[in-house]
Amino acid sequence: MKSQSRCLFRLTKPAESPRIAVTFRHPETQPTRTIAGAQEFQLLSNNRIRPFEEIPGPSGIYQLPYVGLILQMKPFTNHTKDDMQQRVQSWTRKYGPICKQRLGHDWYVFLTDPGDFEKVFRNDRKYPFRGILPLIKVYTMRTQTKPGLTALNDEEWLTLRKTAQKAILRQKSINKYLPVISEIADEFVEKFRGEDRINDVLQHLLEFSTEGVGKVCFGVRLGCISKPDQTVKTETMQHVETFLDCFGNQFYVMPWYKLFRSPFYRKYAKSADYLKRQTGEYVTKHKERLQSVSNTGSDPSLLGDMISNPNLTIDDIQRTLLDVLAGGIDSTASTMTTLLFNLAKNTDKQDRLFEELEKHVSTVGLLDETTLCSLPYLKACIKESFRLVFPVPVGTARSLDKDITLKGFRIPAYTNIVFCSGITCQNSKYFEEPEQFIPERWIRDDEKYSPTHAFAHIPFGHGPRKCIGQRFAETEICICTSKLLRNFRLTLPEETRNIIYRDKTFRTPVSSVSFIIHQR
């Protein structure tokens, strides 16, 4: 690394002279805005490209692998491993729209300007690359297995992606699951018929999302929908929670698991082994059913679609379904909890949504493709809720195979680049009144709100590597929300004002959220 004693440039224009003056100041004595000023000088002068080492960010001991990040957490600061987005936001506030920090052993560059997001995406590799995280790398090496679709790269990723997305990413493929998802949503709504309150809604929604994923992935009902005064936490749900907890916390533990099977590694491996084994059992049972009886008339499932594809091996199918299972349960339940909270908090928005639902959605029965296409305000509410509370901590990432220049700094090839979409979505430069829940900003014919940058809001990523479960997640959220709010009006108890979130693999509510139910 270059010495931190270098001088920064600040551009000023003295009143007594039309000439531009340059002031030299030491970075350690310079306030936050001076660093931004230095970047502005680089952009204006454009006379040299600055090296990677000069990208601002925590310095000194904070640049050490693993230890540097740990020292920025409690008890040394007020931050914890559960508020990664706040930690990154503090960096971007201090250092500007581009900064760097070490996570684990590797360097990461954090961006908040959607123009830079776009530039990186436009320069993406032939096979968009996301680095394999160390915990997955160690696990797959020890178990002699291949990672799932989310951790694959290069041509192997493209081959599996092209085949798998035909079964799950295309809306036409998802439409055949509408009767199944509608049936589960009706059962979920009926659970609260005659009740006056839903307590700990996240746990109830985890039941719905688990039941939906089980039916869509494997064509079986898991029996997760419980009574209104109860919640069920199946073994699958418990292992998914542990799996995601370990996955999200791998940067905050010393990597002893690389040397031996540490308690942290054993905890992760136990859950990963269980989910892999369970997925394998469903694949085996499905193959047995195909061999014993005709499959004509059976319920649709991703497993059925994929197993009939000669281009997919059993291993391909198993690890793809494991990704959908692990990613689809927690993320759907958490984002739906946030959406319902925003609508219960902003009852005027909920009332406008009900007017739309009353015209197109029946209290019970199938929500078909035509109906879902007739709900623009619902989709605007979902999009706004994603903006207000971004579904993943910070945002997605890329690693290019060539150098790129951003904000006047040279980013070397193979550097991890993070799009801080969750922070961008809270910036008034791109969204008016960013702290408010305003679905109208996504209605095309609403002229009050000016268009925002196309890359300022990308909750599912962008391009060929965007979330493969996007269509499935959006469909589940649309149907369940429609059913709930068509039957009930939700308001918040007096004691509920805000939700506290925990940043793990997904942003998950920590505080228990409850609703008062008013029967329609």
XYZ file of C-alpha atoms in Angstrom:
520
model
C 0.000 0.000 0.000
C 1.188 3.520 -0.628
C 1.901 5.809 2.298
C -1.130 7.498 3.799
C 0.840 10.728 4.198
C 0.109 11.784 0.631
C -1.571 15.162 0.175
C -5.064 15.585 -1.166
C -6.065 18.344 -3.573
C -8.890 20.751 -2.888
C -10.150 23.045 -5.602
C -10.971 26.639 -4.616
C -11.597 29.842 -6.555
C -10.444 32.949 -4.646
C -12.663 35.976 -5.096
C -9.720 38.265 -5.784
C -8.445 36.231 -8.696
C -10.082 34.533 -11.682
C -7.421 31.861 -11.564
C -8.020 28.525 -9.900
C -6.007 27.838 -6.759
C -5.061 24.443 -5.365
C -4.807 23.947 -1.608
C -2.768 21.066 -0.209
C -3.952 19.502 3.045
C -3.063 16.418 5.004
C -5.834 13.798 4.816
C -5.830 13.101 8.551
C -6.735 16.707 9.374
C -9.280 17.049 6.583
C -13.049 16.862 7.268
C -15.275 14.397 5.407
C -16.353 16.855 2.742
C -12.705 17.519 1.820
C -12.282 13.960 0.594
C -15.306 14.430 -1.609
C -13.727 17.691 -2.762
C -10.562 15.853 -3.694
C -12.593 13.488 -5.814
C -14.331 16.453 -7.452
C -10.920 17.908 -8.277
C -9.962 14.645 -9.980
C -13.183 14.627 -11.990
C -12.769 18.255 -13.046
C -9.074 18.153 -13.839
C -9.187 14.665 -15.374
C -5.450 14.838 -15.872
C -4.588 11.479 -14.346
C -6.163 8.234 -13.273
C -5.555 7.562 -9.612
C -4.415 4.092 -8.478
C -6.444 1.611 -6.450
C -4.395 2.363 -3.322
C -5.739 5.929 -3.268
C -9.392 4.917 -3.118
C -10.547 6.257 0.265
C -11.601 3.958 3.055
C -10.720 2.903 6.602
C -6.937 2.948 6.944
C -4.183 1.625 9.163
C -5.093 -1.380 11.285
C -8.586 -1.468 9.738
C -7.053 -2.729 6.493
C -5.846 -5.965 8.088
C -7.560 -9.144 6.825
C -10.444 -10.221 9.090
C -9.154 -8.290 12.122
C -9.709 -4.911 10.446
C -13.443 -5.488 10.062
C -13.852 -7.072 13.496
C -12.257 -3.993 15.097
C -15.001 -1.871 13.535
C -17.661 -3.808 15.436
C -18.698 -3.968 19.088
C -17.188 -3.586 21.611
C -14.866 -1.235 19.702
C -17.706 0.709 18.006
C -21.501 0.818 18.136
C -21.833 -1.397 15.040
C -22.561 -5.118 15.083
C -22.387 -7.877 12.498
C -26.172 -7.582 12.222
C -26.122 -4.039 10.783
C -23.763 -4.400 7.815
C -25.715 -1.887 5.749
C -25.316 0.791 8.445
C -21.603 0.024 8.627
C -21.175 0.429 4.865
C -23.350 3.538 4.922
C -21.028 5.102 7.493
C -18.116 4.479 5.115
C -19.880 6.013 2.126
C -20.913 9.062 4.152
C -17.356 9.593 5.293
C -15.452 8.732 2.116
C -17.877 9.497 -0.702
C -19.541 7.535 -3.552
C -16.583 5.164 -3.898
C -14.623 3.599 -1.048
C -12.863 0.359 -0.228
C -12.613 -2.027 2.708
C -11.326 -5.506 3.331
C -13.940 -8.175 4.051
C -12.176 -11.274 5.172
C -9.017 -11.563 3.105
C -10.180 -9.773 -0.047
C -10.675 -6.131 -0.965
C -14.139 -4.858 -1.800
C -14.957 -1.586 -3.539
C -18.313 -0.043 -2.560
C -20.249 2.155 -4.998
C -23.359 4.296 -4.438
C -23.678 6.103 -7.793
C -26.126 4.230 -10.107
C -24.165 5.618 -13.060
C -21.204 3.586 -11.829
C -23.457 0.536 -11.392
C -24.443 0.842 -15.029
C -20.857 1.241 -16.186
C -19.801 -1.943 -14.382
C -22.743 -3.902 -15.762
C -21.963 -2.663 -19.288
C -18.414 -3.983 -18.878
C -19.436 -7.310 -17.380
C -17.695 -10.534 -18.353
C -19.058 -12.931 -20.927
C -19.947 -15.058 -17.910
C -20.860 -12.561 -15.124
C -18.699 -13.429 -12.145
C -19.332 -13.437 -8.422
C -16.446 -14.615 -6.303
C -16.906 -17.880 -4.418
C -17.209 -17.034 -0.743
C -14.671 -18.801 1.506
C -17.167 -20.853 3.533
C -18.738 -22.354 0.407
C -15.305 -22.982 -1.085
C -14.166 -24.927 1.974
C -17.425 -26.889 2.241
C -17.487 -27.963 -1.412
C -13.825 -28.940 -1.258
C -14.300 -31.131 1.836
C -17.496 -32.744 0.581
C -16.157 -33.166 -2.969
C -19.298 -31.492 -4.370
C -20.030 -28.597 -6.673
C -21.583 -25.350 -5.425
C -25.118 -24.329 -6.285
C -26.098 -22.012 -9.084
C -25.549 -18.855 -7.006
C -21.891 -19.754 -6.403
C -21.016 -21.210 -9.816
C -19.031 -19.225 -12.374
C -17.805 -19.289 -15.966
C -19.201 -21.637 -18.611
C -20.411 -24.176 -16.051
C -22.646 -21.473 -14.559
C -24.019 -20.479 -17.972
C -24.878 -24.049 -18.941
C -26.842 -24.691 -15.763
C -28.371 -21.222 -15.705
C -29.757 -21.437 -19.242
C -31.452 -24.723 -18.535
C -32.725 -23.916 -15.037
C -34.143 -20.488 -15.849
C -36.526 -21.962 -18.408
C -38.288 -23.691 -15.530
C -38.275 -20.893 -12.975
C -37.447 -17.426 -14.321
C -39.877 -17.115 -17.213
C -43.298 -15.793 -16.247
C -45.003 -18.309 -18.544
C -43.357 -21.130 -16.620
C -44.439 -19.653 -13.281
C -48.059 -19.204 -14.398
C -48.764 -22.917 -14.152
C -48.099 -22.703 -10.408
C -50.748 -20.006 -9.853
C -53.485 -22.494 -8.803
C -51.123 -24.121 -6.282
C -49.951 -20.816 -4.777
C -53.542 -19.489 -4.702
C -54.688 -22.607 -2.827
C -51.961 -22.235 -0.194
C -52.708 -18.507 0.160
C -56.427 -19.246 0.688
C -55.545 -21.750 3.393
C -53.220 -19.216 4.990
C -55.903 -16.485 5.000
C -58.530 -18.855 6.379
C -56.241 -19.450 9.347
C -57.048 -15.922 10.567
C -60.740 -15.857 9.749
C -62.602 -14.609 12.825
C -59.382 -13.512 14.570
C -58.742 -9.939 15.664
C -54.938 -10.017 15.695
C -51.927 -11.623 14.025
C -49.005 -11.948 16.430
C -45.417 -12.372 15.207
C -46.440 -12.231 11.559
C -42.960 -13.162 10.286
C -43.227 -16.659 11.760
C -46.647 -17.155 10.152
C -45.330 -15.955 6.805
C -42.399 -18.354 7.098
C -45.014 -21.114 7.206
C -46.598 -19.783 4.019
C -43.311 -19.390 2.146
C -42.042 -22.822 3.233
C -45.282 -24.464 2.164
C -45.150 -22.643 -1.170
C -41.518 -23.497 -1.871
C -42.104 -27.140 -0.954
C -45.069 -27.448 -3.289
C -43.533 -25.566 -6.207
C -40.071 -27.144 -5.912
C -41.030 -30.722 -5.119
C -44.773 -30.980 -5.764
C -45.523 -31.960 -2.143
C -47.329 -30.294 0.740
C -45.145 -29.995 3.839
C -47.975 -29.295 6.292
C -46.565 -26.018 7.624
C -49.781 -23.978 7.936
C -50.675 -24.088 11.646
C -53.491 -22.741 13.792
C -53.805 -18.939 14.280
C -52.471 -19.033 17.844
C -49.541 -21.253 16.893
C -46.552 -21.250 14.596
C -44.775 -24.279 13.218
C -41.014 -24.358 12.869
C -40.168 -27.483 10.931
C -36.735 -29.042 10.825
C -36.333 -27.688 7.303
C -37.116 -24.151 8.445
C -34.636 -24.445 11.334
C -31.831 -25.647 9.074
C -32.532 -22.949 6.472
C -32.248 -20.338 9.241
C -28.938 -21.771 10.475
C -27.619 -22.133 6.931
C -28.331 -18.471 6.138
C -27.038 -17.243 9.513
C -23.660 -18.898 8.970
C -23.539 -17.805 5.349
C -24.102 -14.165 6.323
C -21.671 -14.208 9.253
C -18.628 -15.751 7.568
C -16.776 -12.411 7.336
C -17.153 -11.782 11.076
C -15.392 -14.887 12.365
C -11.749 -15.771 12.183
C -11.379 -18.343 9.368
C -10.217 -21.202 11.555
C -12.614 -23.383 9.551
C -10.078 -23.272 6.701
C -7.625 -25.168 8.901
C -9.953 -27.499 10.802
C -13.655 -28.198 11.304
C -14.361 -25.400 13.769
C -17.670 -25.199 15.708
C -18.810 -22.501 13.263
C -18.044 -24.754 10.290
C -19.701 -27.805 11.852
C -22.843 -25.781 12.476
C -22.973 -24.690 8.842
C -22.085 -28.131 7.474
C -24.799 -29.827 9.542
C -27.493 -27.620 8.016
C -26.024 -27.766 4.511
C -25.823 -31.568 4.722
C -29.431 -31.794 5.911
C -30.797 -29.588 3.118
C -28.746 -31.435 0.502
C -29.911 -34.792 1.839
C -33.555 -33.715 1.955
C -33.433 -32.380 -1.594
C -31.828 -35.625 -2.744
C -34.610 -37.667 -1.112
C -37.286 -35.704 -2.986
C -35.440 -36.270 -6.267
C -35.181 -40.016 -5.581
C -38.853 -40.348 -4.652
C -39.882 -38.462 -7.779
C -37.813 -40.785 -9.966
C -39.433 -43.797 -8.280
C -42.906 -42.413 -8.959
C -42.021 -41.909 -12.618
C -40.875 -45.514 -12.900
C -43.885 -47.019 -11.120
C -46.845 -45.064 -12.501
C -47.682 -42.603 -15.231
C -46.992 -39.006 -14.295
C -49.951 -37.755 -16.324
C -52.158 -35.436 -14.322
C -49.715 -34.925 -11.443
C -49.189 -31.488 -9.949
C -46.515 -29.350 -11.638
C -43.185 -28.827 -9.892
C -39.760 -27.495 -10.704
C -38.391 -30.926 -9.944
C -40.713 -32.470 -12.529
C -39.717 -29.901 -15.144
C -36.012 -30.273 -14.498
C -35.900 -34.061 -14.229
C -37.482 -34.369 -17.664
C -34.687 -32.264 -19.164
C -31.947 -34.524 -20.573
C -29.386 -31.710 -20.312
C -29.540 -31.714 -16.494
C -27.874 -34.319 -14.291
C -29.376 -35.355 -10.958
C -26.604 -33.377 -9.249
C -27.494 -30.271 -11.302
C -31.138 -30.588 -10.280
C -30.390 -31.204 -6.624
C -28.098 -28.214 -6.107
C -30.352 -25.857 -8.088
C -33.400 -26.816 -6.042
C -31.382 -26.458 -2.837
C -30.600 -22.849 -3.812
C -34.289 -22.129 -4.464
C -35.300 -23.797 -1.206
C -32.769 -21.952 0.960
C -33.209 -18.601 -0.755
C -36.967 -18.661 -1.210
C -38.167 -19.278 2.346
C -36.533 -16.537 4.401
C -36.428 -13.813 1.732
C -40.117 -14.072 0.778
C -41.328 -14.073 4.380
C -39.102 -11.144 5.379
C -39.988 -8.931 2.407
C -43.695 -9.674 2.801
C -43.533 -8.757 6.494
C -42.018 -5.412 5.516
C -44.618 -4.828 2.799
C -47.572 -5.537 5.103
C -46.022 -3.357 7.808
C -45.667 -0.431 5.383
C -49.298 -0.812 4.282
C -50.548 -1.105 7.871
C -48.540 1.985 8.810
C -49.788 3.934 5.774
C -53.478 3.056 5.787
C -54.276 5.584 3.042
C -52.056 3.545 0.693
C -53.665 0.322 1.903
C -57.139 1.755 1.245
C -56.164 2.731 -2.296
C -54.788 -0.754 -2.833
C -58.015 -2.302 -1.551
C -59.992 -0.364 -4.156
C -57.855 -2.020 -6.829
C -58.130 -5.469 -5.246
C -61.896 -5.212 -4.809
C -62.303 -4.731 -8.571
C -60.155 -7.664 -9.650
C -59.603 -10.158 -6.813
C -62.176 -12.468 -5.253
C -61.983 -13.285 -1.545
C -61.320 -16.959 -2.345
C -60.143 -18.766 -5.453
C -57.614 -18.658 -8.238
C -55.589 -15.571 -9.068
C -54.747 -16.107 -12.706
C -52.319 -14.355 -15.029
C -54.944 -11.852 -16.239
C -55.772 -10.835 -12.666
C -52.135 -10.350 -11.702
C -51.624 -8.119 -14.739
C -54.521 -5.937 -13.526
C -52.857 -4.900 -10.263
C -50.407 -2.067 -11.054
C -50.800 -0.374 -7.664
C -50.004 -3.604 -5.826
C -46.840 -3.980 -7.884
C -45.956 -0.349 -7.139
C -46.398 -1.042 -3.411
C -44.105 -4.064 -3.624
C -41.476 -2.115 -5.535
C -41.626 0.779 -3.068
C -41.312 -1.575 -0.110
C -38.212 -3.111 -1.725
C -36.810 0.417 -2.080
C -37.583 1.492 1.476
C -36.074 -1.655 3.015
C -33.725 -3.261 0.523
C -34.143 -7.071 0.688
C -30.430 -7.896 0.984
C -27.752 -6.119 3.028
C -26.035 -3.463 0.910
C -26.542 -4.990 -2.580
C -25.192 -7.367 -5.184
C -21.596 -7.649 -6.405
C -19.477 -8.287 -9.484
C -15.872 -9.017 -10.401
C -14.711 -7.949 -13.861
C -11.974 -9.587 -15.923
C -10.483 -6.241 -16.952
C -9.544 -2.974 -15.306
C -12.185 -0.274 -15.083
C -12.015 3.405 -14.113
C -14.698 4.729 -11.758
C -14.758 8.217 -10.254
C -11.234 8.726 -11.537
C -9.846 5.620 -9.791
C -8.462 2.553 -11.509
C -10.131 -0.650 -10.264
C -7.956 -3.659 -11.130
C -9.463 -6.713 -12.777
C -10.843 -9.388 -10.425
C -11.573 -6.877 -7.654
C -14.890 -7.386 -5.857
C -17.210 -4.476 -6.678
C -20.341 -3.993 -4.574
C -23.372 -2.010 -5.735
C -24.716 -0.378 -2.570
C -28.285 -0.283 -3.855
C -29.778 -0.244 -0.370
C -27.935 3.012 0.338
C -28.675 4.515 -3.095
C -32.388 3.865 -2.562
C -32.265 6.121 0.517
C -30.584 9.015 -1.321
C -32.758 12.064 -1.992
C -30.686 12.723 -5.112
C -32.419 9.782 -6.754
C -35.676 9.503 -4.793
C -37.742 12.408 -3.514
C -38.707 12.034 0.152
C -36.752 8.775 0.381
C -37.842 8.042 3.946
C -41.531 7.972 2.968
C -43.552 5.030 1.614
C -44.819 6.428 -1.693
C -45.907 3.726 -4.171
C -47.112 6.467 -6.545
C -43.513 7.160 -7.545
C -43.652 3.907 -9.567
C -46.908 4.714 -11.372
C -46.003 5.793 -14.897
C -48.810 8.314 -15.374
C -48.136 10.032 -12.036
C -46.358 13.236 -13.065
C -45.567 14.397 -9.526
C -42.447 12.267 -9.231
C -39.623 12.623 -11.711
C -38.097 9.501 -13.274
C -35.128 8.091 -11.434
C -31.967 6.484 -12.786
C -32.717 3.042 -14.230
C -29.995 1.430 -12.083
C -30.895 3.175 -8.820
C -33.313 0.397 -7.832
C -32.254 -3.176 -8.659
C -33.488 -5.414 -5.810
C -33.014 -8.588 -7.848
C -29.797 -7.546 -9.563
C -29.459 -6.950 -13.291
C -28.622 -8.818 -16.455
C -28.113 -12.535 -17.021
C -27.070 -13.081 -13.398
C -30.081 -11.473 -11.728
C -31.878 -13.515 -9.066
C -33.219 -16.670 -10.677
C -36.068 -16.814 -8.160
C -37.357 -13.302 -8.955
C -40.569 -14.341 -10.759
C -41.438 -16.955 -8.179
C -40.868 -14.569 -5.255
C -42.858 -11.738 -6.849
C -45.736 -14.090 -7.687
C -45.897 -15.483 -4.141
C -45.849 -11.994 -2.649
C -48.526 -10.704 -5.050
C -50.920 -13.579 -4.390
C -50.555 -13.749 -0.606
C -50.751 -9.965 -0.170
C -53.803 -9.770 -2.461
C -55.602 -12.496 -0.517
C -54.816 -11.015 2.892
C -55.767 -7.436 2.087
C -58.832 -8.435 0.090
C -60.155 -10.151 3.233
C -58.690 -8.034 6.031
C -57.736 -4.449 6.792
C -54.518 -4.371 8.778
C -53.507 -1.722 11.304
C -50.632 -1.515 13.760
C -50.953 -1.913 17.521
C -50.123 1.232 19.481
C -46.834 -0.242 20.704
C -45.536 -0.870 17.163
C -43.794 1.991 15.395
C -40.814 0.609 13.506
C -39.075 -2.647 12.642
C -35.532 -3.459 13.683
C -33.694 -5.506 11.050
C -30.886 -7.985 11.199
C -28.484 -8.166 8.263
C -27.592 -11.752 7.489
C -27.951 -13.263 4.017
C -31.209 -11.281 3.752
C -32.480 -8.319 5.771
C -34.698 -9.979 8.340
C -36.960 -8.362 10.965
C -35.694 -8.954 14.502
C -38.507 -7.234 16.358
C -41.790 -9.111 16.491
C -44.380 -7.505 14.194
C -48.094 -7.846 14.969
C -51.222 -6.566 13.217
C -54.741 -5.735 14.313
C -57.158 -7.470 11.925
C -60.357 -5.832 10.732
C -62.518 -8.289 8.785
C -63.648 -6.954 5.393
